[in-house]
PDB file of C-alpha atoms in Angstrom:
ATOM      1  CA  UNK B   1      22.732   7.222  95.850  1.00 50.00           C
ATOM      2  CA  UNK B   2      22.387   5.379  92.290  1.00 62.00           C
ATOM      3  CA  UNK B   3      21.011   2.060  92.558  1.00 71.00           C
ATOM      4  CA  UNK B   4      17.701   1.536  92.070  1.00 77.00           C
ATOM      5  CA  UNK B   5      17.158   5.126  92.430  1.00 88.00           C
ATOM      6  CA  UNK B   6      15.789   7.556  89.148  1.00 89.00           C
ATOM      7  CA  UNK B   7      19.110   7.606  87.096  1.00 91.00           C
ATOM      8  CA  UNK B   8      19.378   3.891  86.724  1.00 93.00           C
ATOM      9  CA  UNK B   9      15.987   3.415  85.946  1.00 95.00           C
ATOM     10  CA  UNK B  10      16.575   5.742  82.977  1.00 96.00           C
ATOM     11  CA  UNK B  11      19.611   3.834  82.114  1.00 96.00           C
ATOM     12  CA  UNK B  12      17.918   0.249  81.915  1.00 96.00           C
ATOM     13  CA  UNK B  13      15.199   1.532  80.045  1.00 97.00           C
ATOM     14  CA  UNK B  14      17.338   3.442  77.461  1.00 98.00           C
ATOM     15  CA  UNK B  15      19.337   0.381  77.417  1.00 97.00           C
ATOM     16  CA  UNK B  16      16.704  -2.128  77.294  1.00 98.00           C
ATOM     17  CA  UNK B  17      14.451   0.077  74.494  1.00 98.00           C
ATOM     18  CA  UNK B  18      18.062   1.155  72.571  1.00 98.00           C
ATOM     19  CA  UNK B  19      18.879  -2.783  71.924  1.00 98.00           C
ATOM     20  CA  UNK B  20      14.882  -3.463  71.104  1.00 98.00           C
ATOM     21  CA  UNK B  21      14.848  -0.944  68.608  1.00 98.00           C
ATOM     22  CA  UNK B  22      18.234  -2.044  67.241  1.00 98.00           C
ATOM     23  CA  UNK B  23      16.483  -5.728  66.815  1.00 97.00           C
ATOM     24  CA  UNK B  24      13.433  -4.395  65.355  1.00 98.00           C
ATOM     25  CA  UNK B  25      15.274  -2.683  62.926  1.00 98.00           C
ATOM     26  CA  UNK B  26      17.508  -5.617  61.458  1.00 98.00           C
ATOM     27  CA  UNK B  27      14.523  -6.920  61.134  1.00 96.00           C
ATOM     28  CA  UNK B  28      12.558  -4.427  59.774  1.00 97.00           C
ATOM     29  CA  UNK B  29      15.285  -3.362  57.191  1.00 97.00           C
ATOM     30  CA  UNK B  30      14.912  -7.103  55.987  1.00 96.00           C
ATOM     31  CA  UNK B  31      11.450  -7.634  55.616  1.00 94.00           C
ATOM     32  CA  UNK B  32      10.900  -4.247  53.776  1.00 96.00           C
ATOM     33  CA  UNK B  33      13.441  -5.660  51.168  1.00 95.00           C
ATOM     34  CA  UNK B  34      11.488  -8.191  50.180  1.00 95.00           C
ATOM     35  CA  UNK B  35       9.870  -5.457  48.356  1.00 94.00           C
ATOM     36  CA  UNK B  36      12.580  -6.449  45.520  1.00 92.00           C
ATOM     37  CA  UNK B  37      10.575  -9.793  44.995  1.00 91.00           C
ATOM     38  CA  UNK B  38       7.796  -7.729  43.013  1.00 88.00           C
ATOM     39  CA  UNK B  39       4.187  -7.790  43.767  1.00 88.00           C
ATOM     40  CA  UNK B  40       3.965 -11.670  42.936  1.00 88.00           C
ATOM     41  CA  UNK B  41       6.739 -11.848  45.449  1.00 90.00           C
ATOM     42  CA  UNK B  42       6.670 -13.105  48.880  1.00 93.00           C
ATOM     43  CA  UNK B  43       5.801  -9.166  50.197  1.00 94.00           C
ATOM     44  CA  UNK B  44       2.230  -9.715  51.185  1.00 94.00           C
ATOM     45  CA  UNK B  45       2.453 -13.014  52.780  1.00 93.00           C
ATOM     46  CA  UNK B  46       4.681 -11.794  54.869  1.00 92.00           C
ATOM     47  CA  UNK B  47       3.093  -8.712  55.810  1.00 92.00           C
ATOM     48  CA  UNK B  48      -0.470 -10.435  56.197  1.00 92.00           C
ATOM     49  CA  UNK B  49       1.851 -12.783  58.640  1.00 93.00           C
ATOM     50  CA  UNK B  50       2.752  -9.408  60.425  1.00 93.00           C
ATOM     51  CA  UNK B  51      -1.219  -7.902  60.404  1.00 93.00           C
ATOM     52  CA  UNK B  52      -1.828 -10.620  63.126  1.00 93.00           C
ATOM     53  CA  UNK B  53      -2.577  -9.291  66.211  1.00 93.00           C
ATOM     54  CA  UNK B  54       0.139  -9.749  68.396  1.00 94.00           C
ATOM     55  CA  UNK B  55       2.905  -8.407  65.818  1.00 95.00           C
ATOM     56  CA  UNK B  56       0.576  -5.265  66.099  1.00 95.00           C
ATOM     57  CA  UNK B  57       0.742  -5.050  69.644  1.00 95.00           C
ATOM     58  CA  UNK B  58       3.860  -5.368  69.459  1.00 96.00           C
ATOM     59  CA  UNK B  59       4.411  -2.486  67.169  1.00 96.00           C
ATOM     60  CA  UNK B  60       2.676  -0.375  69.747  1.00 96.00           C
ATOM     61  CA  UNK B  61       5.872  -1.400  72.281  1.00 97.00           C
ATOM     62  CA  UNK B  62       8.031  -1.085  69.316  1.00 97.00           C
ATOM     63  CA  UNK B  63       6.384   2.488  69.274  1.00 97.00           C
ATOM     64  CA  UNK B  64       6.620   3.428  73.066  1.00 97.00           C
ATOM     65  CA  UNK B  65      10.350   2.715  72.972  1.00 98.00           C
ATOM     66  CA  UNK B  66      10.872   5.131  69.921  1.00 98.00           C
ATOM     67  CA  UNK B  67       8.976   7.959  71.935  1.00 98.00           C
ATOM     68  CA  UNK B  68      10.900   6.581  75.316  1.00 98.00           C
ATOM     69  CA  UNK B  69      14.516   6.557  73.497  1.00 98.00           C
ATOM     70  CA  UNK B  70      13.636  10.055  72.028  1.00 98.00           C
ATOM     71  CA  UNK B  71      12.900  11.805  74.865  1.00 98.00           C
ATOM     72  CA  UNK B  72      15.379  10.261  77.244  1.00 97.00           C
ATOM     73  CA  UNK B  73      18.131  10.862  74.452  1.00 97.00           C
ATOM     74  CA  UNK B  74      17.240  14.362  74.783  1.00 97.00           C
ATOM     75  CA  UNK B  75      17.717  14.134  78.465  1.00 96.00           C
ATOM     76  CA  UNK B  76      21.295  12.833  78.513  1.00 95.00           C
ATOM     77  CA  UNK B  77      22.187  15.653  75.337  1.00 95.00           C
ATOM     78  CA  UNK B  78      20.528  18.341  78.318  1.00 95.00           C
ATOM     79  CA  UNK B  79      23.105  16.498  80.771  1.00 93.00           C
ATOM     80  CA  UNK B  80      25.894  16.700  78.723  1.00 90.00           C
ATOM     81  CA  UNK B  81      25.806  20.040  77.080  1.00 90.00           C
ATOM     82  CA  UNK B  82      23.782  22.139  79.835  1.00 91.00           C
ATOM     83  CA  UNK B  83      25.667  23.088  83.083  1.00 90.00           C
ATOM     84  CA  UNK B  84      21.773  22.684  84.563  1.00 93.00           C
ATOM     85  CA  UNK B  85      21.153  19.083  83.774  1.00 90.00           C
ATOM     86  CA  UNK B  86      23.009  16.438  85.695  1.00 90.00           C
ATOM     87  CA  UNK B  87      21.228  18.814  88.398  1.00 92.00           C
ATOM     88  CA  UNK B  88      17.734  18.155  87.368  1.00 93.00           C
ATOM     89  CA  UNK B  89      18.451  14.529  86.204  1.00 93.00           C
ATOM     90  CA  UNK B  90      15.948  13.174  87.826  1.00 93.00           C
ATOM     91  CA  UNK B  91      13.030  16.162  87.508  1.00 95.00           C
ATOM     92  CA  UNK B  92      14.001  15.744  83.629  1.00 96.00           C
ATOM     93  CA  UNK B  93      13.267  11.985  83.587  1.00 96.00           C
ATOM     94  CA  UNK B  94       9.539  12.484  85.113  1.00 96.00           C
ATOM     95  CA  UNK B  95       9.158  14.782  82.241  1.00 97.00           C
ATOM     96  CA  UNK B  96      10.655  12.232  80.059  1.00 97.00           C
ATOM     97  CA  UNK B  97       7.952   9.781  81.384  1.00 97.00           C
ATOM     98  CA  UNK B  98       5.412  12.816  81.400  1.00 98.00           C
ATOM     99  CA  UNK B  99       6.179  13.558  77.558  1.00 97.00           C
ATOM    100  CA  UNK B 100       6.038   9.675  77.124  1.00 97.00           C
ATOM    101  CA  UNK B 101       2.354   9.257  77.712  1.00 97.00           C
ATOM    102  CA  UNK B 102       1.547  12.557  76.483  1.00 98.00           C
ATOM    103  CA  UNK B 103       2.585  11.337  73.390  1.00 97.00           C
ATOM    104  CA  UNK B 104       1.565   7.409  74.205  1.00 96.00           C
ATOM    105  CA  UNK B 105      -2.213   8.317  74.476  1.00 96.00           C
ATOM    106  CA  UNK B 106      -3.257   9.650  71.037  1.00 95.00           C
ATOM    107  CA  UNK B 107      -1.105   7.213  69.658  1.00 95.00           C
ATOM    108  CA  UNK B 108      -3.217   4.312  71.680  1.00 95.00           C
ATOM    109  CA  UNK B 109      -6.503   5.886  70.661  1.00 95.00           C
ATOM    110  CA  UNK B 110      -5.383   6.054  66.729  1.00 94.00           C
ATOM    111  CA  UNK B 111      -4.154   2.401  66.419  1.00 94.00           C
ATOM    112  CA  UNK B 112      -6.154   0.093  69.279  1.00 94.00           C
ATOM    113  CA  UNK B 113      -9.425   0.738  67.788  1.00 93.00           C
ATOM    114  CA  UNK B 114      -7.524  -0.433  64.267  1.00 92.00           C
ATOM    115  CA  UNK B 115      -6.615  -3.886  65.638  1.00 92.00           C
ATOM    116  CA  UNK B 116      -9.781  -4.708  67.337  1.00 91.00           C
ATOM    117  CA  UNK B 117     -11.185  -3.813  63.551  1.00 84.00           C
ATOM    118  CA  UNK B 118     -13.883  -0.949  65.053  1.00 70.00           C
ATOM    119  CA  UNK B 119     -11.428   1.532  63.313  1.00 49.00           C
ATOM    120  CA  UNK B 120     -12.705   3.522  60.055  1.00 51.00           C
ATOM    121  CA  UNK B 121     -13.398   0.670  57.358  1.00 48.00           C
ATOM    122  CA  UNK B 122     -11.583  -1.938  59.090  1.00 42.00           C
TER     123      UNK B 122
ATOM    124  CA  UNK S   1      53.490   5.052  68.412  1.00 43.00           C
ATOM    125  CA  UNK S   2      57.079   5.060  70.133  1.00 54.00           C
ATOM    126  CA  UNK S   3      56.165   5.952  73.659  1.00 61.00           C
ATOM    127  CA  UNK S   4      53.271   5.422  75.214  1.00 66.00           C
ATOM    128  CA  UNK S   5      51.381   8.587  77.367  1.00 66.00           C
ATOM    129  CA  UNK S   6      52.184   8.369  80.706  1.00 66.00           C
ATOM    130  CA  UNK S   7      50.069  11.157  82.165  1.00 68.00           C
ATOM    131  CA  UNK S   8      46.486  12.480  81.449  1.00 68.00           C
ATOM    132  CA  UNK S   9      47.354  15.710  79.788  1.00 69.00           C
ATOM    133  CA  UNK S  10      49.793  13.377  77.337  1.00 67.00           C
ATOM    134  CA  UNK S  11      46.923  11.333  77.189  1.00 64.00           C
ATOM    135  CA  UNK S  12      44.315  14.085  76.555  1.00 64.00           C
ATOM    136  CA  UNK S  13      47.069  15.520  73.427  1.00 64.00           C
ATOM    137  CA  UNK S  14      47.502  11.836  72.395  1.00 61.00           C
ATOM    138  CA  UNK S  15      44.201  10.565  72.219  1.00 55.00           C
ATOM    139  CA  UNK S  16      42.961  14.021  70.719  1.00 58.00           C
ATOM    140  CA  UNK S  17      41.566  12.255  67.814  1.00 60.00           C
ATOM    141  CA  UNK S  18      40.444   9.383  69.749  1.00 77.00           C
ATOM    142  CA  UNK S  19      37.278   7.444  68.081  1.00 85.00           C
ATOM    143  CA  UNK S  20      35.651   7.072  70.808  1.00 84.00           C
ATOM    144  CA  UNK S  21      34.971  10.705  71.021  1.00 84.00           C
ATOM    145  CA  UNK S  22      34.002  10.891  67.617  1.00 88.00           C
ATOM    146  CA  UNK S  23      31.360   8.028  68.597  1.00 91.00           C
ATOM    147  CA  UNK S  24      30.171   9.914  71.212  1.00 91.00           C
ATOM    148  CA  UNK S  25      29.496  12.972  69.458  1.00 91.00           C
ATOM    149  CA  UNK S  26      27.420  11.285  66.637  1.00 94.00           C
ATOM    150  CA  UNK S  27      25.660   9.246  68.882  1.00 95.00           C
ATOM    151  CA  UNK S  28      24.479  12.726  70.040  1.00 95.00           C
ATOM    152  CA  UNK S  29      23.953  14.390  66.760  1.00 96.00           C
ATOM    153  CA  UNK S  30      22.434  11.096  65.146  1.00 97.00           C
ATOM    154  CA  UNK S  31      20.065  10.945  67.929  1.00 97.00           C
ATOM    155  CA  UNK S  32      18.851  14.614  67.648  1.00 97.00           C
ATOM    156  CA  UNK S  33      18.300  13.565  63.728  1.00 98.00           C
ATOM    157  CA  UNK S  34      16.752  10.597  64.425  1.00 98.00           C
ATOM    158  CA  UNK S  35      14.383  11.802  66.784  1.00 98.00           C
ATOM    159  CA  UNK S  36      12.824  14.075  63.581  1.00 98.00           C
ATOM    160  CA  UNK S  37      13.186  11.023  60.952  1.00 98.00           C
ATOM    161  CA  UNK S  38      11.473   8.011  63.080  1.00 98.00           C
ATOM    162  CA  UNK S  39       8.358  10.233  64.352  1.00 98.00           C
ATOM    163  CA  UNK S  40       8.233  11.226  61.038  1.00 97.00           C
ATOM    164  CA  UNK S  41       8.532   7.389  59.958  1.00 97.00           C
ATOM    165  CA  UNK S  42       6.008   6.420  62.263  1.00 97.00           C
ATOM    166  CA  UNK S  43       3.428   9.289  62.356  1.00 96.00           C
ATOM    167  CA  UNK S  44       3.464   8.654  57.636  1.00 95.00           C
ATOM    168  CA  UNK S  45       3.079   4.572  58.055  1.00 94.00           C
ATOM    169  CA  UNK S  46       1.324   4.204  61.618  1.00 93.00           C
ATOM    170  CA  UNK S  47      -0.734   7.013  62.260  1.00 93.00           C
ATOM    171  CA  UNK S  48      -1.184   9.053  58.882  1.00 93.00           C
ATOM    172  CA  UNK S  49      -2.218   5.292  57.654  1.00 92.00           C
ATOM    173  CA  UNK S  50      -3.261   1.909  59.546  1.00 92.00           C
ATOM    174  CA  UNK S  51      -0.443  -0.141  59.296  1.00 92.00           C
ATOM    175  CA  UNK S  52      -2.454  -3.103  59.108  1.00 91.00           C
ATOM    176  CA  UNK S  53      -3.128  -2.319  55.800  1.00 92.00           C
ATOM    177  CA  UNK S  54       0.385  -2.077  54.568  1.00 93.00           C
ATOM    178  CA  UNK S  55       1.073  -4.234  51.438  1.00 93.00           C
ATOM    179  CA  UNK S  56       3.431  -4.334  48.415  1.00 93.00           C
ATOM    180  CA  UNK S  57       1.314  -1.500  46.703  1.00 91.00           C
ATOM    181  CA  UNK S  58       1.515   0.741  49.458  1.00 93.00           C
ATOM    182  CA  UNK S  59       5.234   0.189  49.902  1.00 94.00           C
ATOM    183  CA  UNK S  60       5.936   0.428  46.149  1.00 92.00           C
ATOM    184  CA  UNK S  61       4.159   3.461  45.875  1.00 91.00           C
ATOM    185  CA  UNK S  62       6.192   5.279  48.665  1.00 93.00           C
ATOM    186  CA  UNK S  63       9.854   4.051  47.581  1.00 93.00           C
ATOM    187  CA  UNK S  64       8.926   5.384  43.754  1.00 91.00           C
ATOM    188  CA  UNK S  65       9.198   8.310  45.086  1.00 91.00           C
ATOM    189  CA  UNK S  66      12.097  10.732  45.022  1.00 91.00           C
ATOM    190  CA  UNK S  67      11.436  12.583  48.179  1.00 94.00           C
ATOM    191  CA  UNK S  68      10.828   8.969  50.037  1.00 95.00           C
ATOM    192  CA  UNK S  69      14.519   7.594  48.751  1.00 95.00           C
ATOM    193  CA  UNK S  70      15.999  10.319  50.268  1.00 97.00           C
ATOM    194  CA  UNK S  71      14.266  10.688  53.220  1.00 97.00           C
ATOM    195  CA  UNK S  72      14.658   6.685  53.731  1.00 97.00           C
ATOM    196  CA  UNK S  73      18.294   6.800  52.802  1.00 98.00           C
ATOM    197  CA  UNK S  74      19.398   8.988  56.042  1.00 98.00           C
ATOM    198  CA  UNK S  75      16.596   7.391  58.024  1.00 98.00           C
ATOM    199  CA  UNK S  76      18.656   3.728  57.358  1.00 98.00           C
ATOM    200  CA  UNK S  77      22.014   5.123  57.811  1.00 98.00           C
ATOM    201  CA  UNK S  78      21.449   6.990  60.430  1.00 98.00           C
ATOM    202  CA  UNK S  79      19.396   4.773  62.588  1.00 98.00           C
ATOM    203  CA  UNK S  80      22.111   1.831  61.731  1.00 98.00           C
ATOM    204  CA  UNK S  81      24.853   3.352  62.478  1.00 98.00           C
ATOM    205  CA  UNK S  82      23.268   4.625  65.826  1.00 98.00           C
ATOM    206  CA  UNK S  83      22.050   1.105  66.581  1.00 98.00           C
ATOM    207  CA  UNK S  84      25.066  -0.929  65.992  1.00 98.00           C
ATOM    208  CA  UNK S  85      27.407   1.584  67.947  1.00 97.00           C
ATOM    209  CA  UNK S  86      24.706   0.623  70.647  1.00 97.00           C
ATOM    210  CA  UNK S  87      24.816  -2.762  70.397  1.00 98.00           C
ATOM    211  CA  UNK S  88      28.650  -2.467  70.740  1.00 96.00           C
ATOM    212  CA  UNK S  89      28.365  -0.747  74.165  1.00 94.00           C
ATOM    213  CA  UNK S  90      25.763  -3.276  75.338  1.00 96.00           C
ATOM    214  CA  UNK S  91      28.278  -5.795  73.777  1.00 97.00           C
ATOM    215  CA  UNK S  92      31.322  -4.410  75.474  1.00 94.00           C
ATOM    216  CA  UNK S  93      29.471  -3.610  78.601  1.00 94.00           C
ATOM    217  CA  UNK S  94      28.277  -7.503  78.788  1.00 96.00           C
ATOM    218  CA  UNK S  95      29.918  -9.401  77.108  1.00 96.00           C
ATOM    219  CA  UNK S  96      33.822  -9.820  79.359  1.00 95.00           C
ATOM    220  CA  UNK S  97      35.809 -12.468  77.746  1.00 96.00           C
ATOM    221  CA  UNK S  98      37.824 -11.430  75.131  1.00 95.00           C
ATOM    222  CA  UNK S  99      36.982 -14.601  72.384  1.00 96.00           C
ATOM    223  CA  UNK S 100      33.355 -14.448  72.929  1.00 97.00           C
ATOM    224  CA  UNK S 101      33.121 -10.158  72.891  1.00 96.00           C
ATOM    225  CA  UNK S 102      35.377 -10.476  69.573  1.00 97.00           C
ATOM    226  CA  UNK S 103      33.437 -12.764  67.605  1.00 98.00           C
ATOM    227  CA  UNK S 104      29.984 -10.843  68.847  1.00 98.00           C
ATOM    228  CA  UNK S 105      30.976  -8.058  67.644  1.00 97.00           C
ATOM    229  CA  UNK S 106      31.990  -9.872  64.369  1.00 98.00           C
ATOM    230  CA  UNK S 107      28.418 -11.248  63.649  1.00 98.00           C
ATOM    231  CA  UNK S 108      27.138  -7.968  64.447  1.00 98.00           C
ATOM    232  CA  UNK S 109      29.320  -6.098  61.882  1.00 98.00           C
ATOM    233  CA  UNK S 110      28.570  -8.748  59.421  1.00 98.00           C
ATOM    234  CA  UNK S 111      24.729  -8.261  59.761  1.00 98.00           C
ATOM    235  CA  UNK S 112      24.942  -5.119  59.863  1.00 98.00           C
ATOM    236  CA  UNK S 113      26.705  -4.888  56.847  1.00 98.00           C
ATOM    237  CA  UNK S 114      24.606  -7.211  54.537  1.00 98.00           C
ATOM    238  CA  UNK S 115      21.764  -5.876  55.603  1.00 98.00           C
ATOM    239  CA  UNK S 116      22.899  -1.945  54.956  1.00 97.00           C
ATOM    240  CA  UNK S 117      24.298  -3.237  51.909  1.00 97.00           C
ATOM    241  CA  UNK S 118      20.342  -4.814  51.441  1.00 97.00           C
ATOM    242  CA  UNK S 119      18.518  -1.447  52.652  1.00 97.00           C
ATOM    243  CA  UNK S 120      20.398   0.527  50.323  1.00 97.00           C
ATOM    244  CA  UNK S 121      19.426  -1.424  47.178  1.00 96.00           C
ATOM    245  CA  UNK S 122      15.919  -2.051  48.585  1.00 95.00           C
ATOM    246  CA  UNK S 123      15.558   2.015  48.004  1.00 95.00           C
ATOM    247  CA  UNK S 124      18.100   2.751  44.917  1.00 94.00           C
ATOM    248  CA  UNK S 125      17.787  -0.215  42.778  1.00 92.00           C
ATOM    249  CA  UNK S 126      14.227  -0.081  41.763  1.00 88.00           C
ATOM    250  CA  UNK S 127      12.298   2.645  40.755  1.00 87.00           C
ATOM    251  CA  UNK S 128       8.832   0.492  42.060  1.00 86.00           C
ATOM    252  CA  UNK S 129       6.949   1.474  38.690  1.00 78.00           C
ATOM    253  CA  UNK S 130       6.721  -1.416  37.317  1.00 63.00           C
ATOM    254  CA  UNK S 131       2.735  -1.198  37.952  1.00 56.00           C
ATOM    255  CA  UNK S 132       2.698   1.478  36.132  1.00 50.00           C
ATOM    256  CA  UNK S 133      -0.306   4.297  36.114  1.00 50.00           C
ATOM    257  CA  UNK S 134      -1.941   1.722  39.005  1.00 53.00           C
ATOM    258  CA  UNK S 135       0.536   3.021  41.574  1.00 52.00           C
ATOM    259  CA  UNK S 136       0.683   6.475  40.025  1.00 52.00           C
ATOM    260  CA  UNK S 137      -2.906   6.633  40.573  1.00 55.00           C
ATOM    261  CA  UNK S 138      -3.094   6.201  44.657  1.00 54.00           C
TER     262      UNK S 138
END
């Protein structure tokens, strides 16, 4: 009834996007600090380090689990406070997925174009 | 305490105040807050902007402001407080043997800690004028 089927697909994902985001963050939280070196500080090194392609794709992924985690938080908050959503579980995780790409695409046009430098000035 | 609950409605009166709970509840109400605080976040520094032109000017120029320390402030808390609660279930949930899931959840306290401790200051401590009119002026 559960394995493999809708519900635990939600789970590993929440799971597996919760503890990304949670490791991005750390992370996150201490490069931003180095903000406290100054401007002749070790700030833009870094963040020219982090400009490199692959960091920026994976900032979109950083991204898609943010929208992900949102929307499937709001799921489980429907399943716990609505006597309606443990019902539709599974009809609100397509719209979970549904509101994911919804959201996804714009953000894909905005910022793809930026790191193959066609985007406005570059 | 001197006995110990022996049935689920002693344990329901007992446990009344149970942390747990309390976890459970702000993981919800974080969550709801957090949803308005990161897209914010992200739509300001990755789609309002392109984030591959973040540097320290850009940065200093947002945490000089008032409205950005605040805003940043529940944005850390919240989101770290959220996160490590979650890394405590993934710990607990993975993690079996006793030694190993007690000094896991050590580390993470500890980095969690320092680097709260570090957030905090990165937004407070400075006011990020030091360039003067030259950030003003962006």
């Amino acid at each position: 009834m559960y394995r493999g089927r809708e519900g635990q697909w939600a789970f590993v994902l929440h799971r597996l996007s919760g503890v990304a985001l949670a490791l991005y963050l750390l992370l996150h939280v201490l490069d931003i600090s180095l903000v406290m070196y100054g401007p002749e500080g070790p700030f833009n090194t870094f963040l020219a380090f982090y400009h490199q392609w692959p960091f920026r794709v994976g900032l979109i992924l950083v991204m898609a689990a943010v929208v992900y985690h949102a929307f499937n938080g709001l799921r489980i908050i429907l399943m716990d406070f609505t006597d309606w959503g443990t019902k539709y579980h599974r009809q609100l995780w397509y719209g979970v997925l549904g509101a994911t790409t919804v959201v996804g695409i714009p953000v894909l046009l905005k910022v793809v174009p930026e790191i193959l430098g066609v985007g406005h000035g570059g | 305490m001197a006995v110990k609950p022996r049935t689920l409605r002693e344990a329901q009166t007992t446990y009344s105040t149970n942390s747990e709970l309390a976890w459970w509840v702000f993981m919800r109400v974080s969550g709801l807050a957090l949803i308005f605080l990161v897209f914010g976040h992200v739509f300001f520094n990755n789609l309002a902007f392109n984030a591959g032109e973040i540097d320290y000017t850009y940065v200093a120029r947002r945490f000089s402001r008032s409205w950005v320390k605040v805003y940043d402030t529940f944005l850390l808390g919240f989101a770290m407080l959220h996160g490590v609660n979650g890394l405590r279930y993934s710990i607990e949930d993975y993690v079996r043997e006793p030694g190993r899931r007690f000094w896991a959840k050590v580390a993470l306290y500890t980095v969690v800690g320092v680097l709260l401790v570090l957030g905090t200051m990165t937004l407070w401590a400075f006011s990020y004028e030091e360039m003067g009119d030259a950030v003003r002026a962006l």
